[in-house]
Amino acid sequence: MATDSTDFLIIGSGIAGLRAAIGLAGAGRVTILTKAEPSESNTGYAQGGIAAALGDDDSPALHAEDTIRAGDGLCDEAAVRVLVEQGVVYVRELLDWGMRVDRGADGQSALGREAAHSVRRVLHAGDATGREIGRVLWERVCSVSSVMTVQHALVTEVLVDQGAAVGARFFDEGGRRRDIRARAILLATGGAGQIFRETTNPLVATGDGVALGFHAGARLTDLEFVQFHPTALNRTDAPRFLISEALRGEGARLVNAGGEPFMTGYHPDGDLAPRDVVARSLVREVDRTGGAVFLTLAHLDAAYVQQRFPTIAEKCRQIGLDLARDPIPVGPAAHYIMGGVETDEWARTSLAGLFAAGEVACTGVHGANRLASNSLLEGLVFGARAAIAMQQTASAGRLKPDRRQIPFASPARVVPREMDEKGETDDKDDISAVRDLMWRAVGLFRGRDSLHDAVARLTQAYEAREARVRAAPSDGEAWRRFSLVTIARLIARAALRREESRGSHFRSDFPARDDEHWRFHAVDVRGAE
Ligand code: SIN
């Protein structure tokens, strides 16, 4: 097997990975491994924008307050302070680097409104903000010769030696297995929406980094908290497509099949209630009325709607809908994973030499429910901080293994009741079976029996998949499936374990928040099962 070396290895090319690469470019050789094209990440699909306390009526303290309220008692407040204070600095830097944003008549950046923000705070570039940020960062990365990007690289393992991460193993574009060694390694692999049948995420969002971290022995936390976006396009003849919350920020309303607005019946903040509340209310309204739910913008100025949301308007047009005039059918879809590889405020994981930033990481800034448009901000801020910490680690020389205690062990392993009728080796269908199972049993409404059953089936699939990669390590597709089932099982287990409802995690059998027993971050680590 070929072995390469670099100084700094970055796995993933979304906002966190690219910002880290820029920070590291002057400190040594940087290698980015990316699974597809560099532009293909959740970052590129982010519509609403990037939140930052830039307005005259705003402050980092107010931004922190909103973030912590949305997080439903589980935010790490020190990390939130880093996010909102440093966020202003790093967003200004992006503007200095040439990020184009929508501006008002006075030439100032126009700030959008989204759910659970108490003021207008969301900087945006039409409805394709992530793409614009990706463009700015990618152009900068391309301008430095010390950064090399390897496309179509499927990373399967973080290499660990004497308690420290020392590199990664991957399949290159030609399907060859390769090792690359590095002084510091950053997981910046993004989200995992693809483990659910309904998702706003692109095909690459399969949670690889969480599986890599877990198998390498890093601590994971908060995996039960999965955010479901309430308004994905809901047409059987079209793929799920995000209909940004920014539309409701500009006055769009959710209505039922009878054309009646219904959200104020569920929450005093109506259409701008926290995202998890809106998503569950939407399902309840469908159950109550037996009809579909729509987003309507018909009462707004049509020219403004088309100009403010050109990408969404075009998607709607492709399926014969006029965004400004027609009711747009919407439904919930998996959108964002709040949990992930546990990190401190410098993106350091529990495994020496291994860092994580962006959606793959759990810094604690989102708690149980992420505030809209804080995700790009998190990737930007902690990607930049990872670069600083990685340089320090590399120059400190010897890496020390982490000795932190594990405060919470996973419950005893659940013994499968019986084989899934799909069978452990049904290759053709097992990914869609996992996605279907996750959507039904580990989705918006969760309960003990269905979670228990899901964990049993996923454990069985996990063991079969693990045996497969051990027996056939050069089968890239087997690794892909192993990774997917790893994170699905971890999320299902975490959801079964938390016997309360909080933020995005709703247990029908434990519908109340229970601070006395559950106000803590539950941790998973391999071997503590
Ligand atoms: C949206 O535009 O509705 C999504 C933004 C986000 O997830 O923060």
CSV table of C-alpha atoms in Angstrom, one decimal, residues 140-485:
chain,number,residue,atom,x,y,z
A,140,ARG,CA,-8.2,31.6,-1.6
A,141,VAL,CA,-7.2,27.9,-1.2
A,142,CYS,CA,-6.4,27.6,-4.9
A,143,SER,CA,-4.1,30.6,-4.7
A,144,VAL,CA,-1.7,29.0,-2.2
A,145,SER,CA,0.7,26.4,-3.4
A,146,SER,CA,1.1,24.7,0.0
A,147,VAL,CA,-2.4,23.3,-0.1
A,148,MET,CA,-3.1,20.2,-2.2
A,149,THR,CA,-6.5,18.8,-2.8
A,150,VAL,CA,-7.2,15.1,-3.5
A,151,GLN,CA,-10.7,14.7,-5.0
A,152,HIS,CA,-12.8,11.5,-4.9
A,153,ALA,CA,-10.9,10.2,-1.9
A,154,LEU,CA,-13.0,8.0,0.4
A,155,VAL,CA,-11.4,7.9,3.8
A,156,THR,CA,-12.1,4.7,5.7
A,157,GLU,CA,-9.9,4.9,8.8
A,158,VAL,CA,-8.1,7.3,11.0
A,159,LEU,CA,-4.7,5.7,11.7
A,160,VAL,CA,-3.9,5.6,15.4
A,161,ASP,CA,-0.5,4.9,16.9
A,162,GLN,CA,0.2,4.8,20.7
A,163,GLY,CA,-3.0,6.7,21.5
A,164,ALA,CA,-2.6,9.4,19.0
A,165,ALA,CA,-4.0,10.0,15.5
A,166,VAL,CA,-1.2,9.9,12.9
A,167,GLY,CA,-2.9,9.8,9.6
A,168,ALA,CA,-5.7,8.3,7.5
A,169,ARG,CA,-6.3,5.4,5.1
A,170,PHE,CA,-8.4,6.1,2.0
A,171,PHE,CA,-9.4,4.9,-1.4
A,172,ASP,CA,-8.1,7.2,-4.2
A,173,GLU,CA,-10.0,8.0,-7.4
A,174,GLY,CA,-8.7,4.9,-9.0
A,175,GLY,CA,-9.9,2.7,-6.1
A,176,ARG,CA,-6.4,2.1,-4.7
A,177,ARG,CA,-5.9,2.0,-1.0
A,178,ARG,CA,-3.5,4.5,0.3
A,179,ASP,CA,-2.2,5.7,3.7
A,180,ILE,CA,-1.3,9.3,4.4
A,181,ARG,CA,0.5,10.3,7.5
A,182,ALA,CA,0.3,13.8,9.1
A,183,ARG,CA,1.3,15.8,12.2
A,184,ALA,CA,-2.3,16.8,12.8
A,185,ILE,CA,-5.6,15.7,11.3
A,186,LEU,CA,-8.9,17.6,11.0
A,187,LEU,CA,-12.3,15.9,10.5
A,188,ALA,CA,-14.4,18.4,8.5
A,189,THR,CA,-16.6,15.9,6.8
A,190,GLY,CA,-20.0,17.7,7.5
A,191,GLY,CA,-23.3,16.2,8.2
A,192,ALA,CA,-25.2,12.9,8.0
A,193,GLY,CA,-28.7,13.8,6.7
A,194,GLN,CA,-28.4,10.9,4.2
A,195,ILE,CA,-29.0,8.3,6.9
A,196,PHE,CA,-32.7,9.4,6.8
A,197,ARG,CA,-35.0,8.7,4.0
A,198,GLU,CA,-36.2,12.4,3.8
A,199,THR,CA,-33.4,14.9,3.9
A,200,THR,CA,-32.4,18.3,2.7
A,201,ASN,CA,-28.7,17.2,2.5
A,202,PRO,CA,-26.7,16.3,-0.6
A,203,LEU,CA,-25.7,12.7,-1.3
A,204,VAL,CA,-22.2,13.2,0.3
A,205,ALA,CA,-23.7,13.9,3.7
A,206,THR,CA,-23.4,10.4,5.2
A,207,GLY,CA,-21.7,11.1,8.5
A,208,ASP,CA,-18.4,9.6,7.6
A,209,GLY,CA,-16.4,11.7,10.1
A,210,VAL,CA,-18.5,10.6,13.0
A,211,ALA,CA,-17.8,6.9,12.1
A,212,LEU,CA,-14.1,7.7,11.6
A,213,GLY,CA,-13.9,9.4,15.0
A,214,PHE,CA,-15.8,6.6,16.7
A,215,HIS,CA,-13.7,3.8,15.3
A,216,ALA,CA,-10.5,5.7,16.1
A,217,GLY,CA,-11.6,5.9,19.8
A,218,ALA,CA,-12.6,9.6,20.0
A,219,ARG,CA,-15.5,10.6,22.3
A,220,LEU,CA,-18.8,11.4,20.6
A,221,THR,CA,-21.6,13.4,22.2
A,222,ASP,CA,-25.2,14.6,21.8
A,223,LEU,CA,-25.9,12.3,18.9
A,224,GLU,CA,-29.6,12.0,19.7
A,225,PHE,CA,-30.1,15.6,18.6
A,226,VAL,CA,-31.0,15.7,15.0
A,227,GLN,CA,-32.7,18.8,13.6
A,228,PHE,CA,-35.6,18.2,11.1
A,229,HIS,CA,-36.2,21.2,8.9
A,230,PRO,CA,-40.0,21.8,8.6
A,231,THR,CA,-40.1,23.0,5.0
A,232,ALA,CA,-38.5,20.8,2.5
A,233,LEU,CA,-40.3,20.7,-0.9
A,234,ASN,CA,-42.9,17.9,-0.6
A,235,ARG,CA,-43.8,16.5,-4.0
A,236,THR,CA,-43.7,12.8,-4.8
A,237,ASP,CA,-42.4,13.6,-8.3
A,238,ALA,CA,-39.5,15.8,-7.1
A,239,PRO,CA,-36.5,15.3,-4.8
A,240,ARG,CA,-36.6,16.9,-1.4
A,241,PHE,CA,-35.3,20.5,-1.7
A,242,LEU,CA,-34.9,23.0,1.1
A,243,ILE,CA,-37.3,25.8,1.1
A,244,SER,CA,-35.4,28.2,3.3
A,245,GLU,CA,-36.7,29.5,6.6
A,246,ALA,CA,-35.7,32.9,5.3
A,247,LEU,CA,-39.0,32.9,3.4
A,248,ARG,CA,-40.9,32.8,6.6
A,249,GLY,CA,-38.5,35.5,7.9
A,250,GLU,CA,-39.7,37.6,5.0
A,251,GLY,CA,-43.4,37.0,5.7
A,252,ALA,CA,-44.2,33.6,4.1
A,253,ARG,CA,-46.9,31.7,6.0
A,254,LEU,CA,-47.6,28.1,6.6
A,255,VAL,CA,-51.2,27.1,5.7
A,256,ASN,CA,-53.2,23.9,5.8
A,257,ALA,CA,-55.1,22.4,2.9
A,258,GLY,CA,-58.0,24.7,3.6
A,259,GLY,CA,-55.7,27.7,3.2
A,260,GLU,CA,-55.8,28.5,7.0
A,261,PRO,CA,-52.6,29.7,8.8
A,262,PHE,CA,-52.2,27.3,11.7
A,263,MET,CA,-48.9,27.9,13.5
A,264,THR,CA,-50.2,30.4,16.1
A,265,GLY,CA,-52.5,27.6,17.3
A,266,TYR,CA,-49.3,25.6,18.2
A,267,HIS,CA,-46.9,28.3,19.4
A,268,PRO,CA,-47.1,32.0,20.2
A,269,ASP,CA,-44.3,32.8,17.8
A,270,GLY,CA,-46.3,31.3,15.0
A,271,ASP,CA,-44.4,30.7,11.7
A,272,LEU,CA,-41.2,31.9,13.4
A,273,ALA,CA,-41.4,29.5,16.3
A,274,PRO,CA,-38.2,27.3,16.9
A,275,ARG,CA,-37.6,24.9,14.1
A,276,ASP,CA,-38.3,21.7,16.0
A,277,VAL,CA,-41.6,23.1,17.1
A,278,VAL,CA,-42.6,24.1,13.6
A,279,ALA,CA,-41.6,20.7,12.2
A,280,ARG,CA,-43.7,18.7,14.8
A,281,SER,CA,-46.6,21.1,14.5
A,282,LEU,CA,-46.7,20.6,10.8
A,283,VAL,CA,-47.0,16.8,11.2
A,284,ARG,CA,-49.7,17.3,13.8
A,285,GLU,CA,-51.6,19.6,11.4
A,286,VAL,CA,-51.4,17.0,8.7
A,287,ASP,CA,-52.7,14.4,11.2
A,288,ARG,CA,-55.5,16.7,12.4
A,289,THR,CA,-56.7,17.7,8.9
A,290,GLY,CA,-55.8,14.7,6.8
A,291,GLY,CA,-54.5,17.2,4.2
A,292,ALA,CA,-51.2,18.5,3.1
A,293,VAL,CA,-49.4,21.7,4.4
A,294,PHE,CA,-48.2,24.5,2.2
A,295,LEU,CA,-46.1,27.6,2.3
A,296,THR,CA,-47.7,30.6,0.8
A,297,LEU,CA,-46.1,33.9,-0.4
A,298,ALA,CA,-49.1,35.0,-2.4
A,299,HIS,CA,-49.6,38.1,-0.2
A,300,LEU,CA,-46.0,39.3,-0.7
A,301,ASP,CA,-44.7,41.4,-3.6
A,302,ALA,CA,-44.0,38.9,-6.4
A,303,ALA,CA,-41.1,40.8,-7.9
A,304,TYR,CA,-39.4,41.0,-4.5
A,305,VAL,CA,-39.9,37.2,-3.9
A,306,GLN,CA,-38.3,36.3,-7.2
A,307,GLN,CA,-35.4,38.6,-6.7
A,308,ARG,CA,-34.7,37.6,-3.1
A,309,PHE,CA,-35.0,33.9,-3.6
A,310,PRO,CA,-33.9,33.2,-7.2
A,311,THR,CA,-32.6,29.6,-6.6
A,312,ILE,CA,-35.7,28.4,-4.8
A,313,ALA,CA,-37.9,30.2,-7.4
A,314,GLU,CA,-36.1,28.4,-10.2
A,315,LYS,CA,-36.4,25.0,-8.5
A,316,CYS,CA,-40.1,25.6,-8.2
A,317,ARG,CA,-40.4,26.7,-11.7
A,318,GLN,CA,-38.8,23.5,-12.9
A,319,ILE,CA,-41.7,21.5,-11.4
A,320,GLY,CA,-44.4,23.9,-12.6
A,321,LEU,CA,-44.8,26.0,-9.5
A,322,ASP,CA,-44.6,29.8,-9.2
A,323,LEU,CA,-43.0,30.5,-5.8
A,324,ALA,CA,-44.5,33.9,-5.6
A,325,ARG,CA,-48.1,32.8,-6.3
A,326,ASP,CA,-48.7,29.1,-5.9
A,327,PRO,CA,-49.0,27.2,-2.6
A,328,ILE,CA,-45.8,25.3,-2.2
A,329,PRO,CA,-46.2,21.8,-0.6
A,330,VAL,CA,-43.8,21.3,2.2
A,331,GLY,CA,-42.9,18.7,4.8
A,332,PRO,CA,-40.1,18.0,7.3
A,333,ALA,CA,-36.8,16.4,6.4
A,334,ALA,CA,-33.6,15.6,8.3
A,335,HIS,CA,-31.4,18.7,8.1
A,336,TYR,CA,-28.6,18.9,10.7
A,337,ILE,CA,-26.9,16.8,13.3
A,338,MET,CA,-26.2,18.8,16.5
A,339,GLY,CA,-24.1,16.0,18.0
A,340,GLY,CA,-20.9,14.6,16.7
A,341,VAL,CA,-17.2,14.2,17.6
A,342,GLU,CA,-16.8,16.0,20.9
A,343,THR,CA,-14.4,18.9,20.8
A,344,ASP,CA,-13.2,21.7,23.1
A,345,GLU,CA,-13.2,25.4,22.0
A,346,TRP,CA,-10.2,24.8,19.9
A,347,ALA,CA,-11.6,21.9,17.9
A,348,ARG,CA,-9.5,19.4,19.8
A,349,THR,CA,-11.1,16.0,20.1
A,350,SER,CA,-10.4,13.5,22.9
A,351,LEU,CA,-7.9,11.8,20.7
A,352,ALA,CA,-4.5,13.5,20.5
A,353,GLY,CA,-3.6,14.7,17.0
A,354,LEU,CA,-7.3,14.6,15.9
A,355,PHE,CA,-9.4,17.7,15.5
A,356,ALA,CA,-12.9,18.2,14.3
A,357,ALA,CA,-14.8,21.3,13.1
A,358,GLY,CA,-18.1,22.1,11.4
A,359,GLU,CA,-21.2,19.8,11.5
A,360,VAL,CA,-19.1,16.6,12.2
A,361,ALA,CA,-18.0,18.2,15.5
A,362,CYS,CA,-20.0,18.8,18.7
A,363,THR,CA,-18.6,21.9,20.3
A,364,GLY,CA,-21.7,22.3,22.4
A,365,VAL,CA,-22.8,25.6,20.7
A,366,HIS,CA,-26.1,24.2,19.5
A,367,GLY,CA,-27.2,22.3,22.5
A,368,ALA,CA,-30.3,20.3,21.8
A,369,ASN,CA,-31.4,22.5,18.9
A,370,ARG,CA,-29.4,24.7,16.5
A,371,LEU,CA,-30.4,28.3,16.0
A,372,ALA,CA,-31.0,29.0,12.2
A,373,SER,CA,-27.9,30.1,10.3
A,374,ASN,CA,-25.5,29.4,13.1
A,375,SER,CA,-24.1,26.4,11.2
A,376,LEU,CA,-22.0,28.2,8.6
A,377,LEU,CA,-20.8,30.5,11.4
A,378,GLU,CA,-19.7,27.5,13.5
A,379,GLY,CA,-17.8,26.0,10.6
A,380,LEU,CA,-16.1,29.3,9.9
A,381,VAL,CA,-15.1,30.1,13.5
A,382,PHE,CA,-14.0,26.6,14.6
A,383,GLY,CA,-12.3,25.9,11.2
A,384,ALA,CA,-10.2,28.9,11.8
A,385,ARG,CA,-9.5,28.0,15.4
A,386,ALA,CA,-8.7,24.4,14.5
A,387,ALA,CA,-5.9,25.7,12.2
A,388,ILE,CA,-4.4,27.6,15.1
A,389,ALA,CA,-4.6,24.6,17.5
A,390,MET,CA,-3.3,22.2,14.8
A,391,GLN,CA,-0.2,24.3,14.4
A,392,GLN,CA,0.4,24.4,18.1
A,393,THR,CA,0.1,20.6,18.3
A,394,ALA,CA,2.4,20.1,15.4
A,395,SER,CA,5.1,22.3,16.9
A,396,ALA,CA,4.7,20.9,20.4
A,397,GLY,CA,6.1,17.6,18.9
A,398,ARG,CA,5.1,14.6,21.0
A,399,LEU,CA,1.3,14.0,21.2
A,400,LYS,CA,-0.1,13.1,24.6
A,401,PRO,CA,-3.0,10.7,24.8
A,402,ASP,CA,-6.2,12.1,26.4
A,403,ARG,CA,-7.0,10.9,29.9
A,404,ARG,CA,-10.4,12.4,30.4
A,405,GLN,CA,-12.9,10.3,32.2
A,406,ILE,CA,-16.0,9.0,30.4
A,407,PRO,CA,-18.9,10.3,32.5
A,408,PHE,CA,-21.6,8.3,30.9
A,409,ALA,CA,-21.4,4.8,29.5
A,410,SER,CA,-23.8,3.5,26.8
A,411,PRO,CA,-26.5,1.2,28.0
A,412,ALA,CA,-25.9,-2.6,27.8
A,413,ARG,CA,-25.9,-3.8,24.2
A,414,VAL,CA,-29.4,-4.6,23.0
A,415,VAL,CA,-29.7,-8.2,21.7
A,416,PRO,CA,-31.5,-8.4,18.4
A,417,ARG,CA,-34.9,-9.9,18.7
A,418,GLU,CA,-34.9,-11.5,15.3
A,419,MET,CA,-33.4,-11.0,11.9
A,420,ASP,CA,-34.7,-8.2,9.8
A,421,GLU,CA,-36.7,-9.6,6.9
A,422,LYS,CA,-34.3,-7.6,4.7
A,423,GLY,CA,-31.5,-9.8,6.0
A,424,GLU,CA,-28.0,-8.8,7.0
A,425,THR,CA,-26.5,-9.4,3.6
A,426,ASP,CA,-29.1,-7.9,1.3
A,427,ASP,CA,-26.6,-5.6,-0.4
A,428,LYS,CA,-29.0,-4.1,-2.9
A,429,ASP,CA,-31.5,-2.7,-0.5
A,430,ASP,CA,-29.8,-2.3,2.8
A,431,ILE,CA,-29.0,1.4,2.5
A,432,SER,CA,-32.5,2.3,1.7
A,433,ALA,CA,-33.8,0.0,4.4
A,434,VAL,CA,-31.6,1.8,7.0
A,435,ARG,CA,-32.7,5.2,5.7
A,436,ASP,CA,-36.3,4.1,5.9
A,437,LEU,CA,-35.9,2.7,9.4
A,438,MET,CA,-34.2,5.8,10.6
A,439,TRP,CA,-37.0,8.0,9.2
A,440,ARG,CA,-39.8,5.9,10.8
A,441,ALA,CA,-38.3,5.1,14.1
A,442,VAL,CA,-35.7,7.7,14.8
A,443,GLY,CA,-37.4,10.7,13.2
A,444,LEU,CA,-39.5,13.6,14.6
A,445,PHE,CA,-41.5,11.4,17.0
A,446,ARG,CA,-39.7,8.7,18.9
A,447,GLY,CA,-40.8,6.0,21.3
A,448,ARG,CA,-39.2,3.2,23.3
A,449,ASP,CA,-40.6,0.2,21.3
A,450,SER,CA,-39.7,1.4,17.9
A,451,LEU,CA,-36.3,2.7,19.0
A,452,HIS,CA,-35.6,-0.5,20.7
A,453,ASP,CA,-36.4,-2.4,17.6
A,454,ALA,CA,-34.4,0.0,15.4
A,455,VAL,CA,-31.3,-0.4,17.7
A,456,ALA,CA,-31.6,-4.2,17.5
A,457,ARG,CA,-31.8,-4.2,13.7
A,458,LEU,CA,-29.0,-1.6,13.3
A,459,THR,CA,-26.7,-3.5,15.7
A,460,GLN,CA,-27.2,-6.6,13.6
A,461,ALA,CA,-26.5,-4.7,10.4
A,462,TYR,CA,-23.5,-3.1,12.1
A,463,GLU,CA,-22.0,-6.4,13.1
A,464,ALA,CA,-22.5,-7.8,9.6
A,465,ARG,CA,-21.0,-4.7,8.0
A,466,GLU,CA,-18.0,-4.8,10.3
A,467,ALA,CA,-17.4,-8.5,9.5
A,468,ARG,CA,-17.6,-7.6,5.8
A,469,VAL,CA,-14.9,-4.8,5.9
A,470,ARG,CA,-12.6,-7.0,7.9
A,471,ALA,CA,-13.0,-9.8,5.4
A,472,ALA,CA,-12.8,-7.6,2.3
A,473,PRO,CA,-10.9,-4.4,3.2
A,474,SER,CA,-10.4,-3.4,-0.4
A,475,ASP,CA,-14.1,-3.2,-1.1
A,476,GLY,CA,-14.9,0.5,-1.0
A,477,GLU,CA,-18.6,0.1,-1.2
A,478,ALA,CA,-18.5,-2.2,1.9
A,479,TRP,CA,-16.8,0.7,3.9
A,480,ARG,CA,-19.3,3.2,2.7
A,481,ARG,CA,-22.1,1.0,4.0
A,482,PHE,CA,-20.3,0.3,7.3
A,483,SER,CA,-19.8,4.0,7.9
A,484,LEU,CA,-23.5,4.7,7.3
A,485,VAL,CA,-24.8,2.0,9.5
